[in-house]
PDB file of C-alpha atoms in Angstrom:
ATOM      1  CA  UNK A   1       3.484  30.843  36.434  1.00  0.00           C
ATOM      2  CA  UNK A   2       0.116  29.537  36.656  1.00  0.00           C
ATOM      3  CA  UNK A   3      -0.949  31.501  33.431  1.00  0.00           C
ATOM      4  CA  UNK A   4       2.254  29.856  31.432  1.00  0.00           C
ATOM      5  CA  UNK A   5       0.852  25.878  32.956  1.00  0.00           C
ATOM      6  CA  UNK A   6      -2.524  26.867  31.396  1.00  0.00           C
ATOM      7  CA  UNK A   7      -1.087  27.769  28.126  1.00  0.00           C
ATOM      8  CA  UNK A   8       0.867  24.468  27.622  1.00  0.00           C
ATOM      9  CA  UNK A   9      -1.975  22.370  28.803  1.00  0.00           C
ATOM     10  CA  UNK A  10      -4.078  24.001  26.301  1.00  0.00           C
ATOM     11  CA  UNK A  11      -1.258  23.399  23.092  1.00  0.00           C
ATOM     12  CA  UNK A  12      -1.147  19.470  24.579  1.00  0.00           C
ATOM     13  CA  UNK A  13      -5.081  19.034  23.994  1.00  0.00           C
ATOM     14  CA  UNK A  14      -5.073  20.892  20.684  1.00  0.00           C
ATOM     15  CA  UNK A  15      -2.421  18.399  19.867  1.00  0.00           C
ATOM     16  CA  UNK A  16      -4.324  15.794  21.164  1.00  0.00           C
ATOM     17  CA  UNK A  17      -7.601  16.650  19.400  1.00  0.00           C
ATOM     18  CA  UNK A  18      -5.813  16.885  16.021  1.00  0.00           C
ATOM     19  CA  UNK A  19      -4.192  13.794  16.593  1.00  0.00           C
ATOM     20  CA  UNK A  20      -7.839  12.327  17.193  1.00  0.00           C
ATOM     21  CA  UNK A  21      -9.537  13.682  14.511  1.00  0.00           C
ATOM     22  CA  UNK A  22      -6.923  12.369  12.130  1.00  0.00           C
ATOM     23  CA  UNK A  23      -6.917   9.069  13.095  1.00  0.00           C
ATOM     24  CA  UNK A  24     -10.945   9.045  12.594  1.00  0.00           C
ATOM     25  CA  UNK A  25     -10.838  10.444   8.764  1.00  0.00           C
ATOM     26  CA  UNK A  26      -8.049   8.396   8.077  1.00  0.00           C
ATOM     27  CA  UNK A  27      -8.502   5.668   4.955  1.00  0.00           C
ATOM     28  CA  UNK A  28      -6.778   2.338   5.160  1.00  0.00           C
ATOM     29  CA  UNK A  29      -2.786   3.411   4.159  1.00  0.00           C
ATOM     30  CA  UNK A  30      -1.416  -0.591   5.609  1.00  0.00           C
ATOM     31  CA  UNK A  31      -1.791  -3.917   5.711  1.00  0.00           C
ATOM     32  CA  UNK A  32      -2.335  -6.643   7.787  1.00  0.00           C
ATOM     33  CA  UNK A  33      -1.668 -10.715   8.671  1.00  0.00           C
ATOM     34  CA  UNK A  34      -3.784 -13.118  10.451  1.00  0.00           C
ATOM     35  CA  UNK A  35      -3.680 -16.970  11.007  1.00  0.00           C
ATOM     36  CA  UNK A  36      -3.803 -20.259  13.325  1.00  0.00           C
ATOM     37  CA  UNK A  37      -0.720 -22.219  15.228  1.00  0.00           C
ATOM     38  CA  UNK A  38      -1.602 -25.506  15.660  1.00  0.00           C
ATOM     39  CA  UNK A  39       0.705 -28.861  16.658  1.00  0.00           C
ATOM     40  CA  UNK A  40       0.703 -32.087  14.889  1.00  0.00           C
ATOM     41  CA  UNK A  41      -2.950 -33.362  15.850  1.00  0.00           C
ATOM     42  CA  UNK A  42      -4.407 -29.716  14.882  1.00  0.00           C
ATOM     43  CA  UNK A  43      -4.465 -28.926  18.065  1.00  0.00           C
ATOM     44  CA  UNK A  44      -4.355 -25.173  18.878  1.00  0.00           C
ATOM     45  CA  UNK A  45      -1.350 -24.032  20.471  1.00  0.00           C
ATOM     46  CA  UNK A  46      -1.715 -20.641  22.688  1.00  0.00           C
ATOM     47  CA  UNK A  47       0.623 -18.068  23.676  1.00  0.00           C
ATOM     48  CA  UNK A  48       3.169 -18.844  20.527  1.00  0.00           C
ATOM     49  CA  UNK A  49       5.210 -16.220  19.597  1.00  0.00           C
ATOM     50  CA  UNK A  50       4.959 -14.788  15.627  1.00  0.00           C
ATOM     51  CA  UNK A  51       7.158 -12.574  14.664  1.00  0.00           C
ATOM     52  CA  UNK A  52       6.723 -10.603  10.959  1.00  0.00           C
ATOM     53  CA  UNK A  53      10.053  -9.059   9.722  1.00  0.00           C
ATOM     54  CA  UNK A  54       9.811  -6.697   7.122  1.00  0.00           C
ATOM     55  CA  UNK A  55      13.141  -7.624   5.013  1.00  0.00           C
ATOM     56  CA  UNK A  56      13.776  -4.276   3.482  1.00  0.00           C
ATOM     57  CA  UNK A  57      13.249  -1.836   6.494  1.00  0.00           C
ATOM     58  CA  UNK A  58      14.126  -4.112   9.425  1.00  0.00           C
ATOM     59  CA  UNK A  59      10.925  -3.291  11.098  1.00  0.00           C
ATOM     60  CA  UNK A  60       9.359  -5.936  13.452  1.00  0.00           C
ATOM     61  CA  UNK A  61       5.812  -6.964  13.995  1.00  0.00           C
ATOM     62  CA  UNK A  62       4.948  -9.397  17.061  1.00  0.00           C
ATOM     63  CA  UNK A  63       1.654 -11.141  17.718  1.00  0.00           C
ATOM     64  CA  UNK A  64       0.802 -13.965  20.366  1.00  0.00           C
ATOM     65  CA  UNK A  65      -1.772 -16.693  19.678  1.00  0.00           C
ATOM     66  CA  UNK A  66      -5.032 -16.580  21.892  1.00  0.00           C
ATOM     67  CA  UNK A  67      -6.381 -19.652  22.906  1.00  0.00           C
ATOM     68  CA  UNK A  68      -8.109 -21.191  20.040  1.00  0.00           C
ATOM     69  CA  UNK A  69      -4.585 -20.664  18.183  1.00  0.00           C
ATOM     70  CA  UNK A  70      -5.158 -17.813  16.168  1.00  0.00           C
ATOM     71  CA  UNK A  71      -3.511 -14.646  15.616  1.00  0.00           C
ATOM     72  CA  UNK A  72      -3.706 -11.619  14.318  1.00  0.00           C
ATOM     73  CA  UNK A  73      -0.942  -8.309  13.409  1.00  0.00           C
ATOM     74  CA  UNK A  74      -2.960  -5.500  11.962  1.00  0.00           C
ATOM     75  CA  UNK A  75      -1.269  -1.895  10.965  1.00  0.00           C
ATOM     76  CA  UNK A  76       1.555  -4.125   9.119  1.00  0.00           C
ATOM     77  CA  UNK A  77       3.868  -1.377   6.212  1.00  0.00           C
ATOM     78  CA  UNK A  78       2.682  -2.573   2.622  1.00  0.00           C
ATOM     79  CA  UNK A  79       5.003  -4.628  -0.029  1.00  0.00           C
ATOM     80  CA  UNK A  80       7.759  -7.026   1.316  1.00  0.00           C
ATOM     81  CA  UNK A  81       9.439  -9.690   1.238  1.00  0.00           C
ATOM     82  CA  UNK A  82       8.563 -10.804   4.952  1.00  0.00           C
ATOM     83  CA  UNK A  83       9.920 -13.287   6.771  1.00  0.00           C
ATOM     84  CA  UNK A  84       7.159 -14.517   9.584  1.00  0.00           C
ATOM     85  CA  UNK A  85       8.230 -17.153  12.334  1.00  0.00           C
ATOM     86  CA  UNK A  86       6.382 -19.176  15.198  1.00  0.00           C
ATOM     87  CA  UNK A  87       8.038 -19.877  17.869  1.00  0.00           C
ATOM     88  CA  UNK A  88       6.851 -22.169  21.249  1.00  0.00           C
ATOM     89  CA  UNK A  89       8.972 -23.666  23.866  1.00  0.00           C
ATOM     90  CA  UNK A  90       8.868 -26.807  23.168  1.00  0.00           C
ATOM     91  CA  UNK A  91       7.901 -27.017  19.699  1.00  0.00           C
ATOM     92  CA  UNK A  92       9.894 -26.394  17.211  1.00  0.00           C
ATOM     93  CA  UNK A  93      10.737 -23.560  15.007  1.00  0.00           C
ATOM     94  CA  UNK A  94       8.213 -22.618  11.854  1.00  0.00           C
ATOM     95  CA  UNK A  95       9.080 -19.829   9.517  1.00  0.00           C
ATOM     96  CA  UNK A  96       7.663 -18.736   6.160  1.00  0.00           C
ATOM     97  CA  UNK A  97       9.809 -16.537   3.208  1.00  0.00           C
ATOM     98  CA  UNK A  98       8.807 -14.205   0.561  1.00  0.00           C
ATOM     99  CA  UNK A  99       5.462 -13.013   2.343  1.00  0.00           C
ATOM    100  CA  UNK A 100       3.674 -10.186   0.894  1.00  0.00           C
ATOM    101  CA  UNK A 101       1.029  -7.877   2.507  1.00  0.00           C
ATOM    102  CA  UNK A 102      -1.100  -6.197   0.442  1.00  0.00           C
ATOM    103  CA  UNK A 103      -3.152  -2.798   0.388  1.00  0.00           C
ATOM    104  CA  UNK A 104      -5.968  -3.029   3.110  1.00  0.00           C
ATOM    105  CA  UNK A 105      -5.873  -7.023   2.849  1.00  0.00           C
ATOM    106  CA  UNK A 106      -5.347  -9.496   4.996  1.00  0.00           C
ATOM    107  CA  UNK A 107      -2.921 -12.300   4.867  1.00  0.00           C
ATOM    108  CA  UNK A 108      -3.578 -15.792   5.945  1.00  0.00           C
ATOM    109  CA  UNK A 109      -0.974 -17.858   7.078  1.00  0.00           C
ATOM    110  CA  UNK A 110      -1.046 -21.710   9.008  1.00  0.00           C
ATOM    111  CA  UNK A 111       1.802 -22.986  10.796  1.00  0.00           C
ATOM    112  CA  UNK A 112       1.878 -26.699  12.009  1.00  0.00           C
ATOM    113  CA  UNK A 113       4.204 -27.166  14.883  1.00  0.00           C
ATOM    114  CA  UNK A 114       5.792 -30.606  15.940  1.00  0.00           C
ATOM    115  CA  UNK A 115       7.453 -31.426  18.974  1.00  0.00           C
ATOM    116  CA  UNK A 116      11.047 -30.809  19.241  1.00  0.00           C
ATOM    117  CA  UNK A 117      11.724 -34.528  19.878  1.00  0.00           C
ATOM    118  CA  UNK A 118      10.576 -35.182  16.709  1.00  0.00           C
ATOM    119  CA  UNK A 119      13.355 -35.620  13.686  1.00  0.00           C
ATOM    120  CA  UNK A 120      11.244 -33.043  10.862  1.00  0.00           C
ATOM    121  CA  UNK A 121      12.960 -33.374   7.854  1.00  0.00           C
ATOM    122  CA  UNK A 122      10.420 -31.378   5.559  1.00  0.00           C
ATOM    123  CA  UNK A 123       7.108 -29.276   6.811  1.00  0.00           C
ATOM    124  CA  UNK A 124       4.246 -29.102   3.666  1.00  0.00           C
ATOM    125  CA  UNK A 125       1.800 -26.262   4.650  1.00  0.00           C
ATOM    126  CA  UNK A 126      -1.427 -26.627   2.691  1.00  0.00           C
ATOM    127  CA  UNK A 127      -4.405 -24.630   3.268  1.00  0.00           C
ATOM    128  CA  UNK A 128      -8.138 -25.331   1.277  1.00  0.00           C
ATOM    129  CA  UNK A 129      -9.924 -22.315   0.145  1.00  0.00           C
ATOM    130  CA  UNK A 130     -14.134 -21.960   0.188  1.00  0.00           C
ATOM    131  CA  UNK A 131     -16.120 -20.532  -2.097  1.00  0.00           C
ATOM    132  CA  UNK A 132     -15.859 -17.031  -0.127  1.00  0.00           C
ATOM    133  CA  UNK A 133     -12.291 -15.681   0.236  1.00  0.00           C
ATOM    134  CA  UNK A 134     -11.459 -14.525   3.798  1.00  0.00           C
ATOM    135  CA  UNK A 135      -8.614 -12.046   2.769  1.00  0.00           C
ATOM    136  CA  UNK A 136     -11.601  -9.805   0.275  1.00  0.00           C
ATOM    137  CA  UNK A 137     -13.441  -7.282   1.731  1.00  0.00           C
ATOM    138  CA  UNK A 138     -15.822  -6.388  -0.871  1.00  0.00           C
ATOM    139  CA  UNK A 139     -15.239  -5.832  -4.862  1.00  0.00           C
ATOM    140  CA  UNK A 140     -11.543  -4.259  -4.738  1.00  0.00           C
ATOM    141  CA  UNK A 141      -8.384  -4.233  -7.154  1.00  0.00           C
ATOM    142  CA  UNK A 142      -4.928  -4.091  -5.737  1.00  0.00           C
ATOM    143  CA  UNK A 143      -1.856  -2.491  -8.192  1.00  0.00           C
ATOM    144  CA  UNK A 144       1.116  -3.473  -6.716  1.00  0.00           C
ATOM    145  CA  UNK A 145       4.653  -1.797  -7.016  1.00  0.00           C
ATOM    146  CA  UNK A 146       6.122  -4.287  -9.881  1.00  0.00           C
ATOM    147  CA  UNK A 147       2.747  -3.665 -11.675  1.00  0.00           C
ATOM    148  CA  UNK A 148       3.485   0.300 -11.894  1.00  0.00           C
ATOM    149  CA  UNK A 149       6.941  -0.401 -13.014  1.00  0.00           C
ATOM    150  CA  UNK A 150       5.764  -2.959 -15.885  1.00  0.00           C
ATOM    151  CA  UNK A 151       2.792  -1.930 -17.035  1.00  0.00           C
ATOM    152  CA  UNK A 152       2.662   0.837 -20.345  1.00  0.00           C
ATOM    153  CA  UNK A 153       1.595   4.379 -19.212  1.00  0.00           C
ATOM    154  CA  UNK A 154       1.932   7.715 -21.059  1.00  0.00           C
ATOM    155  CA  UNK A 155       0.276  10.407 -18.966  1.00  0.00           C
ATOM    156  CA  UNK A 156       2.288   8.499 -16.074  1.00  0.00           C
ATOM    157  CA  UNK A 157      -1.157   9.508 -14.469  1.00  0.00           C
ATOM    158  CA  UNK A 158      -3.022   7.193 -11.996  1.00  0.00           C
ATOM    159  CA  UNK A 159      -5.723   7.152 -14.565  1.00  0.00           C
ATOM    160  CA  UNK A 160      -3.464   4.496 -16.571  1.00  0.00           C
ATOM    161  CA  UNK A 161      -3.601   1.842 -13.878  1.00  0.00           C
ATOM    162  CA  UNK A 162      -7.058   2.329 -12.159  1.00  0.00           C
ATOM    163  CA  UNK A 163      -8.823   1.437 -15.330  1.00  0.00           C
ATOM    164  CA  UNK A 164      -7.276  -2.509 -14.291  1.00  0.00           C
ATOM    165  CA  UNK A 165     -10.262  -2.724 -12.542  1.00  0.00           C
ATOM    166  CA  UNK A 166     -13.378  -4.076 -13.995  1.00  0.00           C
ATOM    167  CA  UNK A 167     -15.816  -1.286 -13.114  1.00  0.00           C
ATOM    168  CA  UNK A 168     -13.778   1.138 -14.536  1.00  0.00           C
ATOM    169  CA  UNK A 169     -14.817   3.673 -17.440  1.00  0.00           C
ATOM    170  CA  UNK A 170     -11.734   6.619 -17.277  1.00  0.00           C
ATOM    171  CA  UNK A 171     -12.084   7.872 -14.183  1.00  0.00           C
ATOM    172  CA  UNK A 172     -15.513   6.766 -13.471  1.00  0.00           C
ATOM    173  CA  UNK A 173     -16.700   3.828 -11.503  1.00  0.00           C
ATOM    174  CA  UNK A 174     -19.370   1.152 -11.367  1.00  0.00           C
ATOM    175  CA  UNK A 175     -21.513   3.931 -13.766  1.00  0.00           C
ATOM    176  CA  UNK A 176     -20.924   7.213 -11.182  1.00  0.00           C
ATOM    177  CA  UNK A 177     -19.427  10.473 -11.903  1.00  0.00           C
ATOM    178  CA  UNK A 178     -16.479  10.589 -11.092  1.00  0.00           C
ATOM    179  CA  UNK A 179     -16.530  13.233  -9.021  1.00  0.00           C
ATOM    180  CA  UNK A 180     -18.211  11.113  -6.178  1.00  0.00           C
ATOM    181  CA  UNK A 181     -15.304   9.159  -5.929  1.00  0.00           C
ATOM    182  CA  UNK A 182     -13.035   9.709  -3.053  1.00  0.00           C
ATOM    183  CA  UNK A 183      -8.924   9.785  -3.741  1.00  0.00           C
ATOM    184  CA  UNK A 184      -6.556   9.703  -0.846  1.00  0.00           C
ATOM    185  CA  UNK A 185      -2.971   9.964  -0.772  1.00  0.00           C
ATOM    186  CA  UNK A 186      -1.211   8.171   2.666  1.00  0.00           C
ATOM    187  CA  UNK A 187      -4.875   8.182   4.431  1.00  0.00           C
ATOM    188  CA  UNK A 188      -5.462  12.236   3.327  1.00  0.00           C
ATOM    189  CA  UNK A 189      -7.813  13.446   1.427  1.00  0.00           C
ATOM    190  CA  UNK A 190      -6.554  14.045  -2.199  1.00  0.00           C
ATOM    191  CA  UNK A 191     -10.109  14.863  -3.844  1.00  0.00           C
ATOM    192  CA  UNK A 192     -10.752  18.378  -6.174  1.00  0.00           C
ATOM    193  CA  UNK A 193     -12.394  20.541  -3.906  1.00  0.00           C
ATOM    194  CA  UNK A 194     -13.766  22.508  -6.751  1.00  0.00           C
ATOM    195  CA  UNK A 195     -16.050  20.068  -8.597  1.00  0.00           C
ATOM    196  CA  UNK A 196     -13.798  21.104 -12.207  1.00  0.00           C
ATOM    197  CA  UNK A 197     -12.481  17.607 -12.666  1.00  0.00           C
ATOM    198  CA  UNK A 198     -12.403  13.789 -11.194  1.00  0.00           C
ATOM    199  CA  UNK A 199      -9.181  13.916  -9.796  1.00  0.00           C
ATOM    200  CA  UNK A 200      -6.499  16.277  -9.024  1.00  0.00           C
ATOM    201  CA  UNK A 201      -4.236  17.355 -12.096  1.00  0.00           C
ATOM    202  CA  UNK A 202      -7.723  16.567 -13.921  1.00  0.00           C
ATOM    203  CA  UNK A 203      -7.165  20.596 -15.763  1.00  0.00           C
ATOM    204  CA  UNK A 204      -4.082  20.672 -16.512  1.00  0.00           C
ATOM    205  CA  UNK A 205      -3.219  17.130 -17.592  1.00  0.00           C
ATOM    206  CA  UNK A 206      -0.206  17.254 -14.882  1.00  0.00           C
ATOM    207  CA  UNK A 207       0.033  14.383 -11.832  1.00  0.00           C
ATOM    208  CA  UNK A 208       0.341  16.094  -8.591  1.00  0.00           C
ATOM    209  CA  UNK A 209       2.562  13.040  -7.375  1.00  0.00           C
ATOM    210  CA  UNK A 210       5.382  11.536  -9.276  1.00  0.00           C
ATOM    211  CA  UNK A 211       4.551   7.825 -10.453  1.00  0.00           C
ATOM    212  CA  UNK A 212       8.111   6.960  -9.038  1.00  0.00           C
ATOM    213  CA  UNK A 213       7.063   7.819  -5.647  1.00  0.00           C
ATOM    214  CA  UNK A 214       4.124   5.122  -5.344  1.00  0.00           C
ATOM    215  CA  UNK A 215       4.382   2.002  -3.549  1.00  0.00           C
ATOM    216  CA  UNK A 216       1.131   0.660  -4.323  1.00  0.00           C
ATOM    217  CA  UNK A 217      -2.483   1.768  -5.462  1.00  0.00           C
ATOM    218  CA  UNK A 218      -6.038  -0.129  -4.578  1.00  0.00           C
ATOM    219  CA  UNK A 219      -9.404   0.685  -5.955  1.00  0.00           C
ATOM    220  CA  UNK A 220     -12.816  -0.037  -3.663  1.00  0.00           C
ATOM    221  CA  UNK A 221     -16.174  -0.335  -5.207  1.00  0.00           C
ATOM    222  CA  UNK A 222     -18.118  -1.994  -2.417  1.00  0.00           C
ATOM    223  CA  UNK A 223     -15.569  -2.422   0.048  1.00  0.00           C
ATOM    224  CA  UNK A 224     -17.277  -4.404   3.738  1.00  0.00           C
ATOM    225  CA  UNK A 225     -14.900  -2.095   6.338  1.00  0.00           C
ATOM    226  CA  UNK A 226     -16.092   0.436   8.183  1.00  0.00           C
ATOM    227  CA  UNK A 227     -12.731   2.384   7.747  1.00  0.00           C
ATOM    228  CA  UNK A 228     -13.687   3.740   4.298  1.00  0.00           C
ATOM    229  CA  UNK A 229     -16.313   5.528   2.923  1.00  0.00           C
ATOM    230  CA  UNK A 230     -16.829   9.346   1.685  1.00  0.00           C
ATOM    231  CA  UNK A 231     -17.514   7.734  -1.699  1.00  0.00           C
ATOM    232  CA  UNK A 232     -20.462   6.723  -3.800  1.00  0.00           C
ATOM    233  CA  UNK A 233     -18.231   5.654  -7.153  1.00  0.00           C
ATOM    234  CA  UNK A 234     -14.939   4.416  -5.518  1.00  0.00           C
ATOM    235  CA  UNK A 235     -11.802   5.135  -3.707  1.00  0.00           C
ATOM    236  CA  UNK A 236      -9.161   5.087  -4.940  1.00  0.00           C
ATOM    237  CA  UNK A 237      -6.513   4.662  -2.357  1.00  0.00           C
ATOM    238  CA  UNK A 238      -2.750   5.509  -3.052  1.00  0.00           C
ATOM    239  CA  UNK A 239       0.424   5.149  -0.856  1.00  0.00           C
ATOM    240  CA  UNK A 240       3.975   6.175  -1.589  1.00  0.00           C
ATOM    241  CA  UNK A 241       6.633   4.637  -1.072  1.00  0.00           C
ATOM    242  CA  UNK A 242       8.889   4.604   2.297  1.00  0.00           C
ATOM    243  CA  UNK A 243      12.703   3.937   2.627  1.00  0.00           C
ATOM    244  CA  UNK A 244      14.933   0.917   3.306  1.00  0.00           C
ATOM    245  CA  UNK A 245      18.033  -0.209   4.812  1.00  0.00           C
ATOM    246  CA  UNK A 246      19.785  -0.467   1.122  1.00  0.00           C
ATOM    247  CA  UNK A 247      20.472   2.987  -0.761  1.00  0.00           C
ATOM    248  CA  UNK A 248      18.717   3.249  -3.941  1.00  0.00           C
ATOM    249  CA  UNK A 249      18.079   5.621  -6.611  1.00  0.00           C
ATOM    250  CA  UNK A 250      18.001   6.343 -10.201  1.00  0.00           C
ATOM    251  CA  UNK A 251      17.480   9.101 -12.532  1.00  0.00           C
ATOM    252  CA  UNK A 252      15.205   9.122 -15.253  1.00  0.00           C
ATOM    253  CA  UNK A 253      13.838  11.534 -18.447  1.00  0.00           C
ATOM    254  CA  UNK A 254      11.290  10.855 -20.775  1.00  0.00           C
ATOM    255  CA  UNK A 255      10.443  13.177 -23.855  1.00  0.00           C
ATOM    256  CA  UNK A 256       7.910  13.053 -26.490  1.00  0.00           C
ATOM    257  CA  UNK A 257       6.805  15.128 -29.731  1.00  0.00           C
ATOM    258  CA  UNK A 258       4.687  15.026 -32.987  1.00  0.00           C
ATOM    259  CA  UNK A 259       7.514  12.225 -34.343  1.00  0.00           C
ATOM    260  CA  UNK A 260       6.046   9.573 -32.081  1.00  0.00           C
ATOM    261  CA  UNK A 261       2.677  10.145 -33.284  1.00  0.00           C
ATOM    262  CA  UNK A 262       1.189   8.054 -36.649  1.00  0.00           C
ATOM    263  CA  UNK A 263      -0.095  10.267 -39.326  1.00  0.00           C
ATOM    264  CA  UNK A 264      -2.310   8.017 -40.996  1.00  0.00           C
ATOM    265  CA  UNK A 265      -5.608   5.981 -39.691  1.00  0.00           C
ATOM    266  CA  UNK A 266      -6.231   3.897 -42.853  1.00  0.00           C
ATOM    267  CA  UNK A 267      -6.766   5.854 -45.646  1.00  0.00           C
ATOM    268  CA  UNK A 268      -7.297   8.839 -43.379  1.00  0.00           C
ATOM    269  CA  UNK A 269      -4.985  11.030 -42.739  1.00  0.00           C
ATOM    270  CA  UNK A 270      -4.063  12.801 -39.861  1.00  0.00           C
ATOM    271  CA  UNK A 271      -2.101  16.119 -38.412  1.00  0.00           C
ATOM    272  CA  UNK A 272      -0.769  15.248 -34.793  1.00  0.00           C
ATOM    273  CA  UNK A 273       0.654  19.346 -35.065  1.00  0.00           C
ATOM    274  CA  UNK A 274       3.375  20.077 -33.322  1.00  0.00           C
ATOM    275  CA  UNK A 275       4.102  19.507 -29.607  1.00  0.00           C
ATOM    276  CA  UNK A 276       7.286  18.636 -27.237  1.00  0.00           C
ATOM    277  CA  UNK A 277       7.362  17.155 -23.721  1.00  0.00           C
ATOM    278  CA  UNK A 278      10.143  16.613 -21.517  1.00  0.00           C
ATOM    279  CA  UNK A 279      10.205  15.222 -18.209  1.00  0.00           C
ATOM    280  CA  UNK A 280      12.737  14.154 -15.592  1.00  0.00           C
ATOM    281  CA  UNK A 281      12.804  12.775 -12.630  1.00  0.00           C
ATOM    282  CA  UNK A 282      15.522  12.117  -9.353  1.00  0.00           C
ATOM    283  CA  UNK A 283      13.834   9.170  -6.833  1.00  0.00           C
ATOM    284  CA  UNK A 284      16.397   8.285  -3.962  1.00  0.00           C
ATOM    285  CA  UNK A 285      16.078   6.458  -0.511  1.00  0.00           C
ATOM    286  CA  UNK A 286      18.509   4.886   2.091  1.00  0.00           C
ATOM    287  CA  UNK A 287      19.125   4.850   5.616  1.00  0.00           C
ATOM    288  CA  UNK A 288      19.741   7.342   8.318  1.00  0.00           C
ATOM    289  CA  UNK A 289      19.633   5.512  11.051  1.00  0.00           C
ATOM    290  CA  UNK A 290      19.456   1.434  10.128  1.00  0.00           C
ATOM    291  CA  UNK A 291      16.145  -0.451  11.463  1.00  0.00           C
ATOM    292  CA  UNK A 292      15.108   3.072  13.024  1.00  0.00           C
ATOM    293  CA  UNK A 293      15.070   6.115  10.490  1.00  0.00           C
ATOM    294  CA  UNK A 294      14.506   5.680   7.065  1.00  0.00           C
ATOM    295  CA  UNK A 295      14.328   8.068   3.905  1.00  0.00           C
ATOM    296  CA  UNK A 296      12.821   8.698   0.573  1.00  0.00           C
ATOM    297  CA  UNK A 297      12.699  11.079  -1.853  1.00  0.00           C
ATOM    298  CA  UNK A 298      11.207  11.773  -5.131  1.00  0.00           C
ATOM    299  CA  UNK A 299      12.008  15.279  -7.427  1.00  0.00           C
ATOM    300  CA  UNK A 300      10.157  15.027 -11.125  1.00  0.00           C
TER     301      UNK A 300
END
């Protein structure tokens, strides 16, 4: 008896240190929101309740205001629309629509409450920015999900969309190899342990991940948060997509050959040879449970 105790106290730790040691090597995979209550003389206003609603999932962030009025809901799922509300007994109720949280960013947001015996027949939230941006942490470039579904790509590699940034030369970044860069995939490492190419797929021209399965992709050059490092050129940080409360899906194929390729640069001329590629793909997600389980899933 006493042998089988030690034995499942000893699986409970290892399960415990793994957990740890996760957590710690984990890169930035969410978002987050941050901003100030205050009534109609700018006053702060503490203990008001803010509640973040993320429209397509149902899931539910909740923050209170500390004294000087501010608030803040880090770990927050990427994308949107939110709807974010501050509530206060005796004040009354401030919402805001069609909030987005992006890749390792913050969002700022100022609500100005009035007291309920006041008649408010419009609310105009304004906000002055400074020279220095307080949602940047360093030189960074966010792809969002409409911006992978828009923009041209034929490799449908992440190569296509990473060169958006301004540092970018192919792969490389800010002038490094680009083999110092570090790629993660959901907060795990993603990077080609063999030093044959800058990122995985690199050999045989394939992507590991389906394009279809991405939510959103950021690239760091000099980011100022002590969550990420492992890098010297960049990191380039990728997260896929989750489910919702609405079934989707689609089906898709794509094919190309030497009849989609010019023959003639100028008065040169030019022999693509001969080639085919086809490629098809099955992303679906939906609800198992509403507001509780959710799934995705993406066949190419």
């Amino acid at each position: 008896m006493k042998r089988w105790i030690l034995r499942v106290t000893f699986a409970f730790a290892a399960l415990a240190a793994a957990a740890f040691t996760h957590d710690v090597s984990a890169q930035v995979t969410t978002g987050s929101m941050r901003g100030t209550v205050t009534d109609a003389e700018d006053r702060p206003i503490e203990g008001a309740r803010v509640l973040a609603v993320h429209l397509p999932s149902g899931t539910q962030y909740v923050a209170l205001t500390r004294a000087d009025g501010r608030f803040n809901i880090p770990g927050m799922r990427i994308g949107g629309p939110y709807s974010v509300a501050a509530t206060m007994i005796g004040f009354a109720r401030q919402s805001r629509e069609d909030v987005n949280v992006s890749l390792g960013a913050a969002v700022d947001l100022v609500f100005k409450m009035t007291a309920v015996a006041t008649q408010l027949s419009q609310v105009t939230i304004t906000s002055e920015g400074g020279e220095l941006s307080s949602t940047r942490t360093g030189a960074a470039t966010s792809i969002r999900r409409d911006q992978l579904e828009q923009l041209p790509t034929i490799s449908r590699r992440l190569s296509d969309f990473t060169r958006l940034t301004p540092q970018a030369s192919g792969s490389s970044f800010a002038g490094q190899d680009n083999r110092l860069n570090n790629i993660t995939v959901d907060g795990s490492y993603f990077n080609n342990s063999f030093g044959l190419g800058g990122q995985p797929g690199d050999r045989t021209g394939v992507a590991p991940i389906s394009l279809d399965a991405i939510e959103a992709v950021q690239v760091n050059i000099a980011p100022y948060d002590v969550r990420q490092g492992a890098f010297v050129g960049a990191a380039v940080n990728t997260v896929t997509k989750s489910g919702t409360n609405d079934f989707t899906g689609s089906v898709y194929y794509l094919t190309r050959d030497q009849d989609y390729v010019g023959t003639k640069a100028g008065r040169n001329a030019f022999n693509p040879g001969s080639f085919n590629f086809d490629q098809w793909g099955l992303p679906v997600g939906g609800p198992i449970l509403k507001d509780k389980l959710l799934l995705f899933l993406s066949y190419e």
